[in-house]
Amino acid sequence: MRYVPVALLFSAAHAFSVVHAFAAPASCQQDFQKLSGERQAAIERINNFGKKRPTAEVACSAFNTLSGVEARFIKWMTENKDWCQIPEDFIAQLKGANGATLQARGQVCTAARQQKEDGGPRGAPPPGAGIRLPSGAL
C-alpha cells in the first residue's frame, strides 16, 4: 500500500476543484481573476497597516473598499454560478469572509467617528502638553 501525504491530496483536490470550477468560458476566468485581484489588493492594503499604522479614518476607508469589492464579487458569483460552474461552498466561504469584513469595518468606522467627534486621533499628547515649566526664581 502506498501512502500519499495529506497535503498533497488536499492540493490535488483543490487544484481539481479550481480547474473544474473554471473549465468554463474565458470570460468567467477573466472576470473572476479581475475581482479576485481587486479583493487581494484591498486585503494587502489592510495587511500593510502593521508596517505603517493608519488613522482610523484611513482604516475605515480601506475596510469600506474591501467590503464593496467582496459584495461585487459575491453578486457576480451568485449571478454566474451556473454559467461559470462556481461551487456553492466557494460562494458560502466568501460570504463568511465578507461577514468578518463587515464586523471589522463596523468597529473601525465607529472608532473613526468617535475620533472625529473627539477632535482627532487618540494617542500621545502633542509636544509640550502637560509639561509644567518652572516659575519664579531659579
mmCIF file of C-alpha atoms in Angstrom:
data_model
loop_
_atom_site.group_PDB
_atom_site.id
_atom_site.type_symbol
_atom_site.label_atom_id
_atom_site.label_comp_id
_atom_site.label_asym_id
_atom_site.label_seq_id
_atom_site.Cartn_x
_atom_site.Cartn_y
_atom_site.Cartn_z
ATOM 1 C CA MET A 1 0.000 0.000 0.000
ATOM 2 C CA ARG A 2 1.356 3.384 -0.960
ATOM 3 C CA TYR A 3 0.896 6.404 1.317
ATOM 4 C CA VAL A 4 0.432 9.888 -0.070
ATOM 5 C CA PRO A 5 0.951 12.922 2.154
ATOM 6 C CA VAL A 6 -2.309 14.574 3.200
ATOM 7 C CA ALA A 7 -1.089 17.968 1.967
ATOM 8 C CA LEU A 8 -0.529 16.504 -1.482
ATOM 9 C CA LEU A 9 -4.032 15.051 -1.556
ATOM 10 C CA PHE A 10 -5.513 18.359 -0.437
ATOM 11 C CA SER A 11 -3.530 20.227 -3.085
ATOM 12 C CA ALA A 12 -4.643 17.822 -5.777
ATOM 13 C CA ALA A 13 -8.272 18.029 -4.653
ATOM 14 C CA HIS A 14 -8.090 21.813 -4.502
ATOM 15 C CA ALA A 15 -6.478 22.009 -7.933
ATOM 16 C CA PHE A 16 -9.187 19.752 -9.343
ATOM 17 C CA SER A 17 -11.958 21.867 -7.851
ATOM 18 C CA VAL A 18 -10.406 25.070 -9.196
ATOM 19 C CA VAL A 19 -9.909 23.542 -12.642
ATOM 20 C CA HIS A 20 -13.422 22.109 -12.567
ATOM 21 C CA ALA A 21 -14.889 25.387 -11.352
ATOM 22 C CA PHE A 22 -13.238 27.295 -14.137
ATOM 23 C CA ALA A 23 -13.458 24.896 -17.036
ATOM 24 C CA ALA A 24 -15.959 27.467 -18.224
ATOM 25 C CA PRO A 25 -15.780 30.256 -20.785
ATOM 26 C CA ALA A 26 -12.755 32.533 -20.819
ATOM 27 C CA SER A 27 -14.963 35.469 -19.802
ATOM 28 C CA CYS A 28 -15.639 33.694 -16.489
ATOM 29 C CA GLN A 29 -11.935 33.292 -15.839
ATOM 30 C CA GLN A 30 -11.207 36.914 -16.739
ATOM 31 C CA ASP A 31 -13.982 38.309 -14.565
ATOM 32 C CA PHE A 32 -13.037 36.022 -11.682
ATOM 33 C CA GLN A 33 -9.366 36.986 -11.889
ATOM 34 C CA LYS A 34 -10.217 40.696 -12.048
ATOM 35 C CA LEU A 35 -12.472 40.587 -8.980
ATOM 36 C CA SER A 36 -10.093 38.284 -7.132
ATOM 37 C CA GLY A 37 -7.202 40.668 -7.852
ATOM 38 C CA GLU A 38 -9.185 43.661 -6.592
ATOM 39 C CA ARG A 39 -10.036 41.781 -3.388
ATOM 40 C CA GLN A 40 -6.435 40.703 -2.885
ATOM 41 C CA ALA A 41 -5.193 44.285 -3.361
ATOM 42 C CA ALA A 42 -7.658 45.532 -0.737
ATOM 43 C CA ILE A 43 -6.582 42.780 1.686
ATOM 44 C CA GLU A 44 -2.895 43.590 1.139
ATOM 45 C CA ARG A 45 -3.567 47.270 1.830
ATOM 46 C CA ILE A 46 -5.117 46.333 5.180
ATOM 47 C CA ASN A 47 -2.359 43.831 5.970
ATOM 48 C CA ASN A 48 0.225 46.575 5.412
ATOM 49 C CA PHE A 49 -1.278 48.556 8.287
ATOM 50 C CA GLY A 50 1.084 46.599 10.525
ATOM 51 C CA LYS A 51 4.001 48.394 8.877
ATOM 52 C CA LYS A 52 2.542 51.887 8.971
ATOM 53 C CA ARG A 53 -0.275 52.500 11.412
ATOM 54 C CA PRO A 54 -3.095 54.421 9.716
ATOM 55 C CA THR A 55 -5.612 56.771 11.224
ATOM 56 C CA ALA A 56 -8.986 55.227 11.959
ATOM 57 C CA GLU A 57 -10.441 57.222 9.047
ATOM 58 C CA VAL A 58 -7.944 55.702 6.582
ATOM 59 C CA ALA A 59 -8.575 52.225 8.013
ATOM 60 C CA CYS A 60 -12.340 52.753 7.722
ATOM 61 C CA SER A 61 -11.918 53.723 4.074
ATOM 62 C CA ALA A 62 -9.843 50.587 3.426
ATOM 63 C CA PHE A 63 -12.451 48.333 5.032
ATOM 64 C CA ASN A 64 -15.213 50.084 3.055
ATOM 65 C CA THR A 65 -13.258 49.332 -0.122
ATOM 66 C CA LEU A 66 -12.774 45.668 0.826
ATOM 67 C CA SER A 67 -16.411 45.151 1.775
ATOM 68 C CA GLY A 68 -17.519 46.766 -1.505
ATOM 69 C CA VAL A 69 -15.215 44.551 -3.565
ATOM 70 C CA GLU A 70 -16.421 41.454 -1.712
ATOM 71 C CA ALA A 71 -20.061 42.442 -2.238
ATOM 72 C CA ARG A 72 -19.476 42.848 -6.000
ATOM 73 C CA PHE A 73 -17.590 39.526 -6.069
ATOM 74 C CA ILE A 74 -20.419 37.706 -4.253
ATOM 75 C CA LYS A 75 -23.014 39.274 -6.558
ATOM 76 C CA TRP A 76 -21.035 38.268 -9.651
ATOM 77 C CA MET A 77 -20.505 34.694 -8.417
ATOM 78 C CA THR A 78 -24.164 34.288 -7.480
ATOM 79 C CA GLU A 79 -25.350 35.582 -10.861
ATOM 80 C CA ASN A 80 -22.833 33.457 -12.821
ATOM 81 C CA LYS A 81 -22.548 30.300 -10.702
ATOM 82 C CA ASP A 82 -24.264 28.079 -13.261
ATOM 83 C CA TRP A 83 -22.612 29.513 -16.370
ATOM 84 C CA CYS A 84 -19.166 29.625 -14.763
ATOM 85 C CA GLN A 85 -19.641 26.410 -12.738
ATOM 86 C CA ILE A 86 -18.816 28.016 -9.381
ATOM 87 C CA PRO A 87 -19.396 25.647 -6.432
ATOM 88 C CA GLU A 88 -21.889 26.792 -3.767
ATOM 89 C CA ASP A 89 -19.360 26.200 -0.975
ATOM 90 C CA PHE A 90 -16.957 28.649 -2.628
ATOM 91 C CA ILE A 91 -19.651 31.334 -2.577
ATOM 92 C CA ALA A 92 -20.508 30.441 1.039
ATOM 93 C CA GLN A 93 -16.855 30.825 2.068
ATOM 94 C CA LEU A 94 -16.670 34.292 0.533
ATOM 95 C CA LYS A 95 -19.936 35.257 2.231
ATOM 96 C CA GLY A 96 -18.429 34.156 5.556
ATOM 97 C CA ALA A 97 -15.286 36.195 4.912
ATOM 98 C CA ASN A 98 -17.452 39.178 3.979
ATOM 99 C CA GLY A 99 -19.305 38.830 7.295
ATOM 100 C CA ALA A 100 -15.996 39.104 9.154
ATOM 101 C CA THR A 101 -15.024 42.097 6.998
ATOM 102 C CA LEU A 102 -18.306 43.856 7.781
ATOM 103 C CA GLN A 103 -17.840 43.245 11.503
ATOM 104 C CA ALA A 104 -14.291 44.646 11.443
ATOM 105 C CA ARG A 105 -15.456 47.571 9.305
ATOM 106 C CA GLY A 106 -18.134 48.393 11.864
ATOM 107 C CA GLN A 107 -15.586 48.518 14.675
ATOM 108 C CA VAL A 108 -13.024 50.544 12.723
ATOM 109 C CA CYS A 109 -15.546 53.029 11.338
ATOM 110 C CA THR A 110 -17.098 53.505 14.798
ATOM 111 C CA ALA A 111 -13.624 54.378 16.100
ATOM 112 C CA ALA A 112 -13.170 56.810 13.200
ATOM 113 C CA ARG A 113 -16.466 58.559 14.004
ATOM 114 C CA GLN A 114 -15.508 58.795 17.685
ATOM 115 C CA GLN A 115 -12.129 60.275 16.798
ATOM 116 C CA LYS A 116 -13.765 62.845 14.566
ATOM 117 C CA GLU A 117 -16.231 63.818 17.307
ATOM 118 C CA ASP A 118 -13.445 63.995 19.914
ATOM 119 C CA GLY A 119 -11.355 66.276 17.727
ATOM 120 C CA GLY A 120 -8.695 63.929 16.387
ATOM 121 C CA PRO A 121 -6.903 60.670 16.912
ATOM 122 C CA ARG A 122 -6.195 59.487 20.412
ATOM 123 C CA GLY A 123 -2.671 58.783 21.422
ATOM 124 C CA ALA A 124 0.262 60.702 22.757
ATOM 125 C CA PRO A 125 -0.365 64.316 23.720
ATOM 126 C CA PRO A 126 1.113 66.974 21.483
ATOM 127 C CA PRO A 127 4.685 68.021 22.263
ATOM 128 C CA GLY A 128 4.824 70.177 25.366
ATOM 129 C CA ALA A 129 1.335 69.328 26.554
ATOM 130 C CA GLY A 130 1.110 68.613 30.248
ATOM 131 C CA ILE A 131 4.626 69.822 30.987
ATOM 132 C CA ARG A 132 4.852 72.440 33.706
ATOM 133 C CA LEU A 133 7.544 74.971 33.205
ATOM 134 C CA PRO A 134 9.362 76.251 36.284
ATOM 135 C CA SER A 135 8.151 79.540 37.615
ATOM 136 C CA GLY A 136 9.754 82.027 39.902
ATOM 137 C CA ALA A 137 13.405 82.403 40.744
ATOM 138 C CA LEU A 138 15.737 79.723 39.523
#
